[in-house]
Amino acid sequence: MIADLPAVLVLNAKDNVGVVPANVDAGRALVNGVVAAERIPRGHKVAISHIAEGAPVLKYGQIIGYATKAIQPGEHVHLQNLAILDLALKHEFCVDNAPAVMVPEERRRTFDGFDRGNGRIGTRNYIGILSTVNCSATVSRYVAEHYARRFREAGHDNIDGVVALTYGGGCALNLKSEGGRILTRTFKGYARNPNFGGILMIGLGCETFQYGPLVEEAGLEEGKTFRTMMIQNQGGTRKTIDAACEMIDDMLPDVGRIRRTPQPLSGIKLALECGGSDGYSGISANPALGVASDLLVKEGATTVLSETPEIYGAEHLLTRRAARPEVAEKLLSRIDWWRDYTARNDAELNNNPSFGNKAGGLTTILEKSLGAVAKGGSMPL
Protein backbone atom coordinates (compact mmCIF):
# COMPACT_ATOMS: atom_id res chain seq x y z
CA MET A 1 0.00 0.00 0.00
CA ILE A 2 1.23 3.54 -0.82
CA ALA A 3 0.35 4.62 2.71
CA ASP A 4 2.97 2.18 4.03
CA LEU A 5 5.82 3.58 1.93
CA PRO A 6 8.51 5.61 3.73
CA ALA A 7 8.58 9.28 2.85
CA VAL A 8 12.05 8.93 1.34
CA LEU A 9 14.31 6.04 0.27
CA VAL A 10 17.99 6.41 1.19
CA LEU A 11 19.84 3.87 -0.94
CA ASN A 12 23.29 3.99 0.66
CA ALA A 13 24.63 5.21 3.99
CA LYS A 14 27.01 7.56 2.12
CA ASP A 15 24.20 9.30 0.22
CA ASN A 16 23.31 12.96 0.72
CA VAL A 17 20.11 12.63 -1.34
CA GLY A 18 17.17 10.28 -1.13
CA VAL A 19 14.40 9.31 -3.56
CA VAL A 20 10.76 9.99 -2.73
CA PRO A 21 8.55 7.02 -3.74
CA ALA A 22 5.42 9.20 -3.85
CA ASN A 23 4.71 12.92 -4.21
CA VAL A 24 5.83 14.82 -1.12
CA ASP A 25 4.37 18.18 -0.11
CA ALA A 26 6.30 20.92 1.60
CA GLY A 27 6.47 20.47 5.35
CA ARG A 28 6.39 16.67 5.37
CA ALA A 29 8.91 14.99 7.68
CA LEU A 30 11.38 12.91 5.68
CA VAL A 31 14.29 11.32 7.55
CA ASN A 32 16.59 12.22 10.45
CA GLY A 33 14.67 15.38 11.23
CA VAL A 34 14.77 16.66 7.62
CA VAL A 35 11.55 18.31 6.44
CA ALA A 36 10.61 18.84 2.78
CA ALA A 37 11.23 22.48 1.91
CA GLU A 38 9.09 22.31 -1.23
CA ARG A 39 6.99 19.88 -3.22
CA ILE A 40 9.05 16.92 -4.47
CA PRO A 41 7.60 14.86 -7.37
CA ARG A 42 7.63 11.09 -6.99
CA GLY A 43 10.79 9.40 -8.20
CA HIS A 44 12.78 12.61 -7.73
CA LYS A 45 15.60 13.38 -5.31
CA VAL A 46 15.61 15.40 -2.13
CA ALA A 47 18.63 16.58 -0.15
CA ILE A 48 18.88 14.83 3.22
CA SER A 49 21.87 16.92 4.37
CA HIS A 50 23.53 20.20 3.45
CA ILE A 51 25.42 20.07 0.13
CA ALA A 52 27.86 22.90 -0.51
CA GLU A 53 28.22 24.51 -3.93
CA GLY A 54 30.61 22.41 -6.01
CA ALA A 55 30.33 19.43 -3.66
CA PRO A 56 29.55 15.95 -5.03
CA VAL A 57 25.96 14.71 -4.90
CA LEU A 58 25.86 11.05 -3.84
CA LYS A 59 23.27 8.40 -4.72
CA TYR A 60 23.90 4.63 -4.56
CA GLY A 61 27.00 5.70 -2.60
CA GLN A 62 28.43 7.11 -5.87
CA ILE A 63 28.83 10.53 -7.46
CA ILE A 64 25.95 11.45 -9.78
CA GLY A 65 27.09 15.06 -10.30
CA TYR A 66 27.96 18.21 -8.43
CA ALA A 67 25.89 20.91 -6.79
CA THR A 68 25.81 24.05 -8.94
CA LYS A 69 24.74 26.03 -5.88
CA ALA A 70 24.38 25.33 -2.19
CA ILE A 71 21.53 22.90 -1.48
CA GLN A 72 19.77 22.87 1.88
CA PRO A 73 18.28 19.78 3.53
CA GLY A 74 14.76 19.16 2.27
CA GLU A 75 15.28 20.88 -1.10
CA HIS A 76 14.45 19.28 -4.43
CA VAL A 77 17.65 18.14 -6.21
CA HIS A 78 17.40 18.18 -9.97
CA LEU A 79 18.32 20.20 -13.07
CA GLN A 80 18.19 23.52 -11.24
CA ASN A 81 21.03 22.66 -8.85
CA LEU A 82 22.81 19.50 -10.09
CA ALA A 83 25.12 19.06 -13.10
CA ILE A 84 28.07 17.05 -14.39
CA LEU A 85 31.50 18.58 -13.95
CA ASP A 86 34.85 16.95 -14.68
CA LEU A 87 34.77 13.48 -13.16
CA ALA A 88 37.93 11.56 -12.28
CA LEU A 89 36.98 7.99 -11.47
CA LYS A 90 39.42 5.50 -9.98
CA HIS A 91 39.54 2.41 -12.14
CA GLU A 92 40.67 -0.65 -10.20
CA PHE A 93 40.97 -3.85 -12.19
CA CYS A 94 39.67 -7.26 -11.09
CA VAL A 95 39.69 -6.50 -7.33
CA ASP A 96 36.13 -7.81 -6.87
CA ASN A 97 36.52 -10.74 -9.22
CA ALA A 98 35.96 -13.57 -6.79
CA PRO A 99 35.44 -16.99 -8.37
CA ALA A 100 31.81 -17.35 -9.30
CA VAL A 101 29.84 -19.91 -7.32
CA MET A 102 28.30 -21.93 -10.15
CA VAL A 103 25.47 -24.44 -10.00
CA PRO A 104 27.00 -27.94 -10.21
CA GLU A 105 26.66 -29.48 -13.67
CA GLU A 106 24.41 -32.31 -12.45
CA ARG A 107 21.93 -29.81 -10.93
CA ARG A 108 21.73 -27.36 -13.80
CA ARG A 109 18.32 -26.71 -15.27
CA THR A 110 17.00 -26.93 -18.81
CA PHE A 111 14.37 -25.18 -20.91
CA ASP A 112 12.54 -26.13 -24.09
CA GLY A 113 14.47 -24.46 -26.90
CA PHE A 114 15.54 -24.84 -30.53
CA ASP A 115 18.90 -26.51 -31.12
CA ARG A 116 20.52 -24.86 -34.16
CA GLY A 117 23.80 -26.79 -33.85
CA ASN A 118 27.29 -25.57 -32.94
CA GLY A 119 26.08 -24.67 -29.46
CA ARG A 120 23.51 -22.15 -30.74
CA ILE A 121 20.19 -22.45 -28.94
CA GLY A 122 17.12 -20.35 -29.75
CA THR A 123 14.11 -19.42 -27.68
CA ARG A 124 11.98 -18.64 -30.78
CA ASN A 125 11.55 -19.99 -34.32
CA TYR A 126 11.22 -17.05 -36.71
CA ILE A 127 11.93 -16.57 -40.39
CA GLY A 128 13.90 -13.37 -40.83
CA ILE A 129 14.00 -11.06 -43.87
CA LEU A 130 17.16 -8.93 -43.94
CA SER A 131 17.24 -5.92 -46.26
CA THR A 132 20.86 -5.13 -47.12
CA VAL A 133 20.05 -1.59 -48.31
CA ASN A 134 17.36 1.01 -47.66
CA CYS A 135 16.10 0.42 -51.25
CA SER A 136 14.99 -3.12 -50.36
CA ALA A 137 13.41 -2.20 -47.03
CA THR A 138 9.92 -1.60 -48.43
CA VAL A 139 9.89 -4.93 -50.27
CA SER A 140 11.03 -6.68 -47.09
CA ARG A 141 8.26 -5.09 -45.05
CA TYR A 142 5.60 -5.98 -47.65
CA VAL A 143 6.67 -9.61 -47.57
CA ALA A 144 6.58 -9.70 -43.75
CA GLU A 145 3.11 -8.07 -43.75
CA HIS A 146 1.87 -10.72 -46.19
CA TYR A 147 2.81 -13.45 -43.73
CA ALA A 148 1.51 -11.51 -40.74
CA ARG A 149 -1.95 -11.50 -42.35
CA ARG A 150 -1.63 -15.14 -43.38
CA PHE A 151 -0.53 -16.27 -39.91
CA ARG A 152 -3.40 -14.32 -38.29
CA GLU A 153 -5.90 -16.13 -40.49
CA ALA A 154 -4.52 -19.67 -40.25
CA GLY A 155 -1.44 -19.64 -38.04
CA HIS A 156 1.47 -21.93 -38.74
CA ASP A 157 2.45 -24.75 -36.47
CA ASN A 158 5.70 -24.17 -34.61
CA ILE A 159 6.75 -20.96 -36.44
CA ASP A 160 6.58 -17.74 -34.46
CA GLY A 161 6.31 -15.49 -37.50
CA VAL A 162 8.08 -13.82 -40.41
CA VAL A 163 9.83 -10.57 -39.48
CA ALA A 164 11.63 -7.91 -41.53
CA LEU A 165 14.80 -6.32 -40.17
CA THR A 166 15.40 -3.14 -42.16
CA TYR A 167 17.49 0.01 -41.92
CA GLY A 168 18.07 3.25 -43.82
CA GLY A 169 21.55 2.99 -45.36
CA GLY A 170 23.88 0.70 -47.30
CA CYS A 171 23.90 2.46 -50.68
CA ALA A 172 27.18 4.40 -50.86
CA LEU A 173 28.56 3.30 -47.51
CA ASN A 174 32.30 3.03 -46.97
CA LEU A 175 32.54 -0.52 -45.64
CA LYS A 176 35.94 0.20 -44.10
CA SER A 177 34.48 3.00 -41.98
CA GLU A 178 33.30 2.53 -38.44
CA GLY A 179 29.68 2.50 -39.59
CA GLY A 180 30.50 -0.07 -42.27
CA ARG A 181 32.24 -2.36 -39.82
CA ILE A 182 29.37 -2.15 -37.36
CA LEU A 183 26.83 -2.85 -40.11
CA THR A 184 28.76 -5.91 -41.33
CA ARG A 185 29.10 -7.27 -37.81
CA THR A 186 25.39 -6.69 -37.14
CA PHE A 187 24.29 -8.52 -40.28
CA LYS A 188 26.52 -11.47 -39.45
CA GLY A 189 24.88 -11.58 -36.03
CA TYR A 190 21.38 -11.48 -37.54
CA ALA A 191 22.23 -14.21 -40.05
CA ARG A 192 23.49 -16.50 -37.29
CA ASN A 193 20.90 -15.59 -34.66
CA PRO A 194 19.54 -18.84 -33.19
CA ASN A 195 16.03 -17.39 -32.97
CA PHE A 196 15.84 -17.61 -36.77
CA GLY A 197 14.99 -20.96 -38.32
CA GLY A 198 15.23 -19.42 -41.78
CA ILE A 199 16.75 -16.30 -43.38
CA LEU A 200 16.06 -14.45 -46.63
CA MET A 201 18.42 -11.59 -47.58
CA ILE A 202 17.07 -9.06 -50.08
CA GLY A 203 19.28 -6.48 -51.82
CA LEU A 204 18.70 -4.04 -54.66
CA GLY A 205 21.74 -4.93 -56.73
CA CYS A 206 23.77 -1.72 -57.16
CA GLU A 207 24.43 -0.87 -53.51
CA THR A 208 27.89 -0.87 -51.91
CA PHE A 209 26.83 -3.25 -49.16
CA GLN A 210 26.56 -6.44 -51.20
CA TYR A 211 25.36 -9.59 -49.46
CA GLY A 212 27.66 -11.85 -51.50
CA PRO A 213 30.93 -11.01 -49.71
CA LEU A 214 29.05 -10.89 -46.41
CA VAL A 215 27.67 -14.41 -46.86
CA GLU A 216 31.09 -15.72 -47.88
CA GLU A 217 32.90 -13.99 -45.02
CA ALA A 218 30.37 -15.32 -42.50
CA GLY A 219 30.81 -18.88 -43.79
CA LEU A 220 27.13 -19.17 -44.76
CA GLU A 221 25.78 -21.29 -47.57
CA GLU A 222 22.52 -21.02 -49.48
CA GLY A 223 20.11 -23.84 -48.88
CA LYS A 224 16.52 -24.59 -48.03
CA THR A 225 16.45 -22.23 -45.04
CA PHE A 226 19.00 -19.60 -46.14
CA ARG A 227 18.26 -17.71 -49.37
CA THR A 228 19.32 -14.46 -51.06
CA MET A 229 17.85 -12.35 -53.88
CA MET A 230 18.33 -9.05 -55.75
CA ILE A 231 15.44 -6.78 -56.80
CA GLN A 232 17.19 -5.80 -60.04
CA ASN A 233 17.52 -9.47 -61.01
CA GLN A 234 13.80 -10.03 -60.44
CA GLY A 235 12.56 -7.12 -62.52
CA GLY A 236 10.98 -4.78 -59.98
CA THR A 237 9.13 -4.54 -56.70
CA ARG A 238 6.05 -6.64 -57.46
CA LYS A 239 8.00 -9.49 -59.01
CA THR A 240 10.45 -9.45 -56.09
CA ILE A 241 7.65 -9.68 -53.54
CA ASP A 242 6.11 -12.62 -55.40
CA ALA A 243 9.48 -14.38 -55.70
CA ALA A 244 10.30 -13.73 -52.04
CA CYS A 245 6.98 -15.22 -50.95
CA GLU A 246 7.69 -18.30 -53.04
CA MET A 247 11.07 -18.71 -51.35
CA ILE A 248 9.57 -18.38 -47.89
CA ASP A 249 6.74 -20.76 -48.78
CA ASP A 250 9.47 -23.26 -49.65
CA MET A 251 11.09 -22.66 -46.24
CA LEU A 252 7.95 -23.08 -44.16
CA PRO A 253 7.85 -26.91 -44.06
CA ASP A 254 11.53 -27.20 -43.05
CA VAL A 255 11.36 -24.43 -40.46
CA GLY A 256 8.08 -25.84 -39.13
CA ARG A 257 9.57 -29.29 -38.64
CA ILE A 258 11.99 -27.94 -36.04
CA ARG A 259 10.69 -28.75 -32.57
CA ARG A 260 11.53 -27.57 -29.10
CA THR A 261 13.67 -29.99 -27.10
CA PRO A 262 15.17 -29.78 -23.60
CA GLN A 263 18.24 -27.53 -23.78
CA PRO A 264 20.67 -26.38 -21.06
CA LEU A 265 20.21 -22.91 -19.61
CA SER A 266 23.90 -22.42 -20.36
CA GLY A 267 22.84 -21.92 -24.00
CA ILE A 268 20.95 -18.72 -23.16
CA LYS A 269 22.43 -15.37 -24.20
CA LEU A 270 20.33 -12.62 -22.64
CA ALA A 271 20.60 -9.01 -23.86
CA LEU A 272 19.89 -6.43 -21.14
CA GLU A 273 18.65 -3.00 -22.19
CA CYS A 274 16.78 -0.20 -20.45
CA GLY A 275 13.35 0.84 -21.66
CA GLY A 276 11.81 4.13 -20.53
CA SER A 277 13.96 4.83 -17.48
CA ASP A 278 12.95 6.99 -14.53
CA GLY A 279 13.90 7.50 -10.91
CA TYR A 280 12.63 4.04 -9.97
CA SER A 281 14.50 1.99 -12.60
CA GLY A 282 17.75 1.81 -10.67
CA ILE A 283 16.02 0.73 -7.46
CA SER A 284 13.39 -1.69 -8.81
CA ALA A 285 13.39 -3.20 -12.32
CA ASN A 286 17.13 -3.00 -13.02
CA PRO A 287 18.27 -4.66 -9.77
CA ALA A 288 15.60 -7.32 -10.31
CA LEU A 289 17.12 -8.01 -13.73
CA GLY A 290 20.52 -8.12 -12.04
CA VAL A 291 19.29 -10.94 -9.81
CA ALA A 292 17.92 -12.75 -12.88
CA SER A 293 21.28 -12.22 -14.61
CA ASP A 294 23.15 -13.78 -11.68
CA LEU A 295 20.81 -16.78 -11.61
CA LEU A 296 21.38 -17.41 -15.32
CA VAL A 297 25.15 -16.93 -15.20
CA LYS A 298 25.40 -19.40 -12.33
CA GLU A 299 23.81 -21.92 -14.71
CA GLY A 300 26.53 -21.20 -17.28
CA ALA A 301 24.54 -18.68 -19.37
CA THR A 302 25.72 -15.31 -20.65
CA THR A 303 24.13 -11.89 -20.14
CA VAL A 304 25.11 -8.72 -22.00
CA LEU A 305 24.90 -5.06 -20.99
CA SER A 306 24.04 -3.77 -24.44
CA GLU A 307 24.19 0.03 -24.07
CA THR A 308 27.72 1.42 -23.73
CA PRO A 309 26.45 5.04 -23.44
CA GLU A 310 24.57 3.98 -20.31
CA ILE A 311 27.70 2.64 -18.66
CA TYR A 312 29.54 5.99 -18.60
CA GLY A 313 30.03 7.07 -15.00
CA ALA A 314 29.65 3.52 -13.67
CA GLU A 315 32.46 1.80 -15.58
CA HIS A 316 34.66 1.86 -12.47
CA LEU A 317 32.24 -0.57 -10.83
CA LEU A 318 32.52 -2.96 -13.77
CA THR A 319 36.32 -2.83 -14.06
CA ARG A 320 36.48 -4.08 -10.48
CA ARG A 321 34.57 -7.19 -11.59
CA ALA A 322 36.57 -7.78 -14.77
CA ALA A 323 37.71 -11.38 -15.18
CA ARG A 324 41.08 -10.21 -16.55
CA PRO A 325 42.85 -6.83 -16.84
CA GLU A 326 42.50 -6.86 -20.64
CA VAL A 327 38.71 -7.10 -20.24
CA ALA A 328 38.72 -3.95 -18.12
CA GLU A 329 40.98 -2.21 -20.65
CA LYS A 330 38.61 -3.15 -23.46
CA LEU A 331 35.66 -1.64 -21.60
CA LEU A 332 37.55 1.60 -20.94
CA SER A 333 38.54 1.78 -24.61
CA ARG A 334 34.83 1.75 -25.52
CA ILE A 335 34.17 4.54 -23.04
CA ASP A 336 37.03 6.53 -24.60
CA TRP A 337 35.51 5.88 -28.03
CA TRP A 338 32.19 7.27 -26.80
CA ARG A 339 33.89 10.40 -25.43
CA ASP A 340 35.62 10.93 -28.77
CA TYR A 341 32.40 10.28 -30.71
CA THR A 342 30.45 12.90 -28.77
CA ALA A 343 33.29 15.42 -29.14
CA ARG A 344 33.50 14.88 -32.93
CA ASN A 345 29.75 15.32 -33.33
CA ASP A 346 29.34 18.44 -31.17
CA ALA A 347 27.37 16.40 -28.66
CA GLU A 348 27.88 15.73 -24.98
CA LEU A 349 27.78 12.65 -22.81
CA ASN A 350 24.99 14.19 -20.76
CA ASN A 351 22.63 14.43 -23.79
CA ASN A 352 21.32 11.22 -22.21
CA PRO A 353 19.10 11.18 -19.99
CA SER A 354 16.25 12.08 -22.32
CA PHE A 355 13.47 14.55 -21.57
CA GLY A 356 11.23 11.73 -20.34
CA ASN A 357 14.00 10.32 -18.14
CA LYS A 358 14.42 13.74 -16.53
CA ALA A 359 10.68 14.16 -16.02
CA GLY A 360 10.79 10.83 -14.16
CA GLY A 361 13.52 12.01 -11.79
CA LEU A 362 16.86 11.22 -13.49
CA THR A 363 19.17 14.23 -13.75
CA THR A 364 22.55 13.16 -15.18
CA ILE A 365 24.00 10.33 -17.26
CA LEU A 366 26.05 9.35 -14.21
CA GLU A 367 22.87 8.72 -12.24
CA LYS A 368 21.23 6.88 -15.14
CA SER A 369 24.30 4.69 -15.70
CA LEU A 370 24.60 3.72 -12.05
CA GLY A 371 21.03 2.45 -12.20
CA ALA A 372 21.49 0.85 -15.63
CA VAL A 373 24.51 -1.29 -14.72
CA ALA A 374 22.48 -2.87 -11.92
CA LYS A 375 21.00 -5.05 -14.69
CA GLY A 376 24.38 -6.79 -14.88
CA GLY A 377 24.09 -8.26 -11.41
CA SER A 378 27.25 -9.14 -9.51
CA MET A 379 28.99 -11.85 -11.55
CA PRO A 380 32.38 -11.44 -13.28
CA LEU A 381 32.66 -9.31 -16.40
XYZ file of C-alpha atoms in Angstrom:
381
model
C 0.000 0.000 0.000
C 1.231 3.537 -0.825
C 0.353 4.618 2.709
C 2.970 2.185 4.030
C 5.816 3.584 1.934
C 8.507 5.608 3.729
C 8.585 9.282 2.851
C 12.054 8.930 1.342
C 14.314 6.043 0.269
C 17.990 6.406 1.189
C 19.840 3.869 -0.938
C 23.290 3.990 0.656
C 24.633 5.207 3.995
C 27.006 7.564 2.115
C 24.199 9.303 0.221
C 23.312 12.965 0.715
C 20.115 12.627 -1.344
C 17.166 10.280 -1.134
C 14.401 9.306 -3.559
C 10.758 9.992 -2.732
C 8.554 7.024 -3.740
C 5.423 9.197 -3.845
C 4.712 12.919 -4.212
C 5.835 14.818 -1.117
C 4.365 18.177 -0.113
C 6.304 20.925 1.596
C 6.471 20.473 5.352
C 6.395 16.675 5.374
C 8.906 14.986 7.682
C 11.385 12.915 5.677
C 14.286 11.323 7.550
C 16.593 12.216 10.455
C 14.670 15.380 11.232
C 14.772 16.659 7.622
C 11.554 18.306 6.436
C 10.606 18.837 2.783
C 11.232 22.480 1.911
C 9.088 22.308 -1.225
C 6.989 19.877 -3.222
C 9.048 16.923 -4.466
C 7.601 14.856 -7.368
C 7.628 11.093 -6.990
C 10.788 9.399 -8.197
C 12.782 12.607 -7.734
C 15.595 13.377 -5.313
C 15.613 15.402 -2.134
C 18.626 16.577 -0.148
C 18.884 14.834 3.221
C 21.870 16.919 4.371
C 23.529 20.204 3.450
C 25.416 20.065 0.129
C 27.860 22.901 -0.506
C 28.220 24.510 -3.932
C 30.611 22.410 -6.013
C 30.332 19.431 -3.657
C 29.545 15.955 -5.029
C 25.962 14.711 -4.895
C 25.860 11.053 -3.843
C 23.273 8.403 -4.720
C 23.903 4.627 -4.562
C 26.999 5.699 -2.600
C 28.431 7.110 -5.873
C 28.834 10.534 -7.464
C 25.952 11.446 -9.777
C 27.088 15.057 -10.298
C 27.964 18.208 -8.431
C 25.886 20.908 -6.787
C 25.812 24.048 -8.944
C 24.741 26.033 -5.882
C 24.377 25.335 -2.194
C 21.529 22.897 -1.484
C 19.771 22.867 1.883
C 18.284 19.776 3.534
C 14.762 19.164 2.267
C 15.277 20.877 -1.099
C 14.447 19.279 -4.429
C 17.653 18.144 -6.206
C 17.395 18.177 -9.972
C 18.325 20.195 -13.069
C 18.191 23.516 -11.240
C 21.029 22.657 -8.852
C 22.806 19.497 -10.095
C 25.118 19.056 -13.099
C 28.066 17.051 -14.391
C 31.504 18.582 -13.950
C 34.852 16.950 -14.684
C 34.773 13.480 -13.163
C 37.927 11.564 -12.284
C 36.982 7.987 -11.466
C 39.422 5.497 -9.978
C 39.544 2.406 -12.144
C 40.669 -0.647 -10.203
C 40.971 -3.847 -12.187
C 39.674 -7.262 -11.086
C 39.691 -6.498 -7.328
C 36.130 -7.811 -6.873
C 36.521 -10.743 -9.224
C 35.960 -13.566 -6.788
C 35.445 -16.992 -8.368
C 31.807 -17.352 -9.300
C 29.836 -19.913 -7.319
C 28.303 -21.928 -10.148
C 25.474 -24.440 -10.004
C 27.003 -27.938 -10.213
C 26.656 -29.482 -13.670
C 24.412 -32.307 -12.449
C 21.934 -29.815 -10.935
C 21.726 -27.355 -13.802
C 18.315 -26.711 -15.270
C 17.004 -26.925 -18.810
C 14.369 -25.175 -20.907
C 12.542 -26.131 -24.090
C 14.468 -24.457 -26.899
C 15.535 -24.837 -30.528
C 18.896 -26.507 -31.117
C 20.521 -24.860 -34.155
C 23.796 -26.790 -33.847
C 27.292 -25.570 -32.940
C 26.081 -24.665 -29.458
C 23.508 -22.152 -30.735
C 20.188 -22.450 -28.938
C 17.123 -20.352 -29.747
C 14.113 -19.423 -27.685
C 11.982 -18.639 -30.784
C 11.548 -19.991 -34.317
C 11.218 -17.052 -36.705
C 11.927 -16.570 -40.386
C 13.902 -13.366 -40.827
C 14.000 -11.062 -43.867
C 17.158 -8.932 -43.944
C 17.240 -5.920 -46.259
C 20.860 -5.126 -47.118
C 20.052 -1.589 -48.307
C 17.356 1.009 -47.665
C 16.103 0.421 -51.246
C 14.986 -3.121 -50.360
C 13.410 -2.197 -47.029
C 9.922 -1.599 -48.427
C 9.892 -4.931 -50.265
C 11.029 -6.684 -47.089
C 8.263 -5.092 -45.049
C 5.601 -5.982 -47.649
C 6.669 -9.615 -47.572
C 6.580 -9.698 -43.749
C 3.115 -8.067 -43.752
C 1.869 -10.715 -46.191
C 2.808 -13.449 -43.729
C 1.505 -11.514 -40.737
C -1.952 -11.505 -42.355
C -1.625 -15.139 -43.380
C -0.534 -16.266 -39.910
C -3.395 -14.325 -38.285
C -5.900 -16.134 -40.493
C -4.522 -19.668 -40.252
C -1.437 -19.639 -38.045
C 1.474 -21.932 -38.739
C 2.451 -24.753 -36.471
C 5.704 -24.167 -34.608
C 6.749 -20.963 -36.444
C 6.575 -17.736 -34.457
C 6.310 -15.487 -37.502
C 8.082 -13.816 -40.408
C 9.825 -10.568 -39.476
C 11.629 -7.915 -41.527
C 14.801 -6.319 -40.165
C 15.405 -3.140 -42.155
C 17.487 0.008 -41.919
C 18.067 3.251 -43.822
C 21.550 2.988 -45.362
C 23.877 0.700 -47.301
C 23.896 2.464 -50.679
C 27.185 4.401 -50.859
C 28.555 3.304 -47.511
C 32.302 3.034 -46.965
C 32.535 -0.517 -45.644
C 35.944 0.200 -44.097
C 34.481 2.996 -41.983
C 33.304 2.533 -38.436
C 29.679 2.504 -39.589
C 30.500 -0.066 -42.266
C 32.242 -2.364 -39.824
C 29.366 -2.146 -37.357
C 26.832 -2.855 -40.110
C 28.755 -5.906 -41.330
C 29.101 -7.271 -37.812
C 25.394 -6.687 -37.138
C 24.291 -8.519 -40.276
C 26.524 -11.469 -39.445
C 24.876 -11.578 -36.034
C 21.380 -11.480 -37.540
C 22.227 -14.211 -40.051
C 23.486 -16.495 -37.290
C 20.903 -15.590 -34.659
C 19.538 -18.844 -33.190
C 16.026 -17.386 -32.970
C 15.844 -17.606 -36.772
C 14.985 -20.962 -38.323
C 15.227 -19.421 -41.784
C 16.755 -16.305 -43.375
C 16.057 -14.445 -46.631
C 18.418 -11.586 -47.581
C 17.070 -9.055 -50.075
C 19.280 -6.483 -51.821
C 18.705 -4.043 -54.659
C 21.743 -4.932 -56.730
C 23.767 -1.720 -57.156
C 24.434 -0.874 -53.506
C 27.889 -0.869 -51.911
C 26.825 -3.248 -49.156
C 26.560 -6.444 -51.203
C 25.359 -9.588 -49.464
C 27.662 -11.853 -51.503
C 30.930 -11.008 -49.709
C 29.048 -10.892 -46.405
C 27.671 -14.414 -46.856
C 31.091 -15.715 -47.883
C 32.897 -13.993 -45.019
C 30.366 -15.319 -42.497
C 30.814 -18.883 -43.785
C 27.133 -19.168 -44.755
C 25.779 -21.293 -47.574
C 22.522 -21.019 -49.477
C 20.111 -23.845 -48.885
C 16.518 -24.588 -48.028
C 16.449 -22.228 -45.042
C 19.002 -19.595 -46.138
C 18.256 -17.707 -49.368
C 19.316 -14.458 -51.063
C 17.851 -12.353 -53.882
C 18.329 -9.052 -55.751
C 15.439 -6.782 -56.803
C 17.187 -5.800 -60.044
C 17.523 -9.468 -61.011
C 13.802 -10.027 -60.437
C 12.563 -7.115 -62.522
C 10.976 -4.784 -59.981
C 9.132 -4.536 -56.698
C 6.048 -6.639 -57.457
C 8.003 -9.490 -59.006
C 10.452 -9.449 -56.085
C 7.647 -9.682 -53.540
C 6.108 -12.618 -55.399
C 9.483 -14.384 -55.697
C 10.305 -13.733 -52.041
C 6.981 -15.219 -50.946
C 7.687 -18.302 -53.043
C 11.074 -18.714 -51.346
C 9.566 -18.376 -47.889
C 6.744 -20.761 -48.785
C 9.467 -23.264 -49.648
C 11.087 -22.658 -46.239
C 7.946 -23.085 -44.162
C 7.853 -26.909 -44.058
C 11.528 -27.200 -43.051
C 11.357 -24.431 -40.459
C 8.081 -25.836 -39.135
C 9.569 -29.291 -38.639
C 11.987 -27.936 -36.038
C 10.687 -28.751 -32.565
C 11.532 -27.569 -29.101
C 13.666 -29.989 -27.105
C 15.175 -29.781 -23.602
C 18.237 -27.527 -23.777
C 20.668 -26.378 -21.061
C 20.206 -22.911 -19.613
C 23.896 -22.419 -20.360
C 22.843 -21.920 -23.997
C 20.952 -18.716 -23.159
C 22.430 -15.367 -24.199
C 20.330 -12.617 -22.638
C 20.601 -9.008 -23.855
C 19.886 -6.431 -21.136
C 18.655 -3.004 -22.191
C 16.777 -0.203 -20.454
C 13.352 0.843 -21.662
C 11.812 4.126 -20.533
C 13.958 4.830 -17.479
C 12.951 6.991 -14.534
C 13.900 7.496 -10.912
C 12.625 4.042 -9.970
C 14.500 1.994 -12.605
C 17.753 1.809 -10.670
C 16.024 0.725 -7.462
C 13.390 -1.686 -8.813
C 13.387 -3.198 -12.324
C 17.134 -2.997 -13.016
C 18.266 -4.659 -9.765
C 15.604 -7.325 -10.313
C 17.122 -8.011 -13.732
C 20.517 -8.125 -12.039
C 19.285 -10.944 -9.805
C 17.923 -12.754 -12.875
C 21.281 -12.223 -14.605
C 23.151 -13.775 -11.684
C 20.813 -16.782 -11.613
C 21.382 -17.406 -15.323
C 25.148 -16.926 -15.201
C 25.399 -19.400 -12.333
C 23.806 -21.917 -14.705
C 26.530 -21.203 -17.276
C 24.540 -18.683 -19.367
C 25.717 -15.308 -20.654
C 24.127 -11.893 -20.145
C 25.109 -8.722 -22.000
C 24.901 -5.062 -20.991
C 24.043 -3.767 -24.439
C 24.194 0.033 -24.072
C 27.718 1.421 -23.726
C 26.447 5.044 -23.445
C 24.568 3.983 -20.315
C 27.695 2.640 -18.661
C 29.545 5.988 -18.603
C 30.031 7.074 -14.997
C 29.646 3.521 -13.675
C 32.457 1.803 -15.576
C 34.663 1.865 -12.466
C 32.236 -0.573 -10.825
C 32.519 -2.958 -13.772
C 36.323 -2.831 -14.063
C 36.480 -4.080 -10.476
C 34.566 -7.190 -11.586
C 36.571 -7.780 -14.770
C 37.713 -11.381 -15.185
C 41.081 -10.206 -16.552
C 42.850 -6.834 -16.843
C 42.498 -6.863 -20.635
C 38.706 -7.099 -20.239
C 38.716 -3.945 -18.122
C 40.977 -2.214 -20.652
C 38.610 -3.152 -23.463
C 35.659 -1.638 -21.597
C 37.555 1.596 -20.942
C 38.541 1.780 -24.609
C 34.828 1.755 -25.523
C 34.167 4.537 -23.039
C 37.032 6.531 -24.603
C 35.509 5.877 -28.031
C 32.192 7.273 -26.800
C 33.888 10.396 -25.430
C 35.617 10.933 -28.774
C 32.401 10.282 -30.707
C 30.454 12.899 -28.771
C 33.293 15.425 -29.143
C 33.504 14.877 -32.926
C 29.746 15.317 -33.331
C 29.341 18.436 -31.168
C 27.374 16.401 -28.658
C 27.876 15.729 -24.975
C 27.775 12.653 -22.811
C 24.994 14.192 -20.764
C 22.627 14.426 -23.786
C 21.321 11.217 -22.211
C 19.100 11.182 -19.995
C 16.245 12.083 -22.315
C 13.468 14.553 -21.574
C 11.231 11.732 -20.339
C 14.003 10.316 -18.142
C 14.417 13.737 -16.530
C 10.682 14.156 -16.023
C 10.791 10.830 -14.163
C 13.522 12.006 -11.787
C 16.863 11.221 -13.491
C 19.171 14.230 -13.749
C 22.552 13.156 -15.176
C 24.000 10.330 -17.261
C 26.052 9.347 -14.206
C 22.870 8.720 -12.243
C 21.230 6.875 -15.140
C 24.302 4.690 -15.703
C 24.600 3.724 -12.053
C 21.025 2.449 -12.198
C 21.490 0.854 -15.627
C 24.514 -1.292 -14.719
C 22.481 -2.874 -11.920
C 20.996 -5.048 -14.691
C 24.384 -6.785 -14.881
C 24.094 -8.256 -11.406
C 27.252 -9.144 -9.506
C 28.991 -11.850 -11.546
C 32.384 -11.435 -13.276
C 32.664 -9.308 -16.397
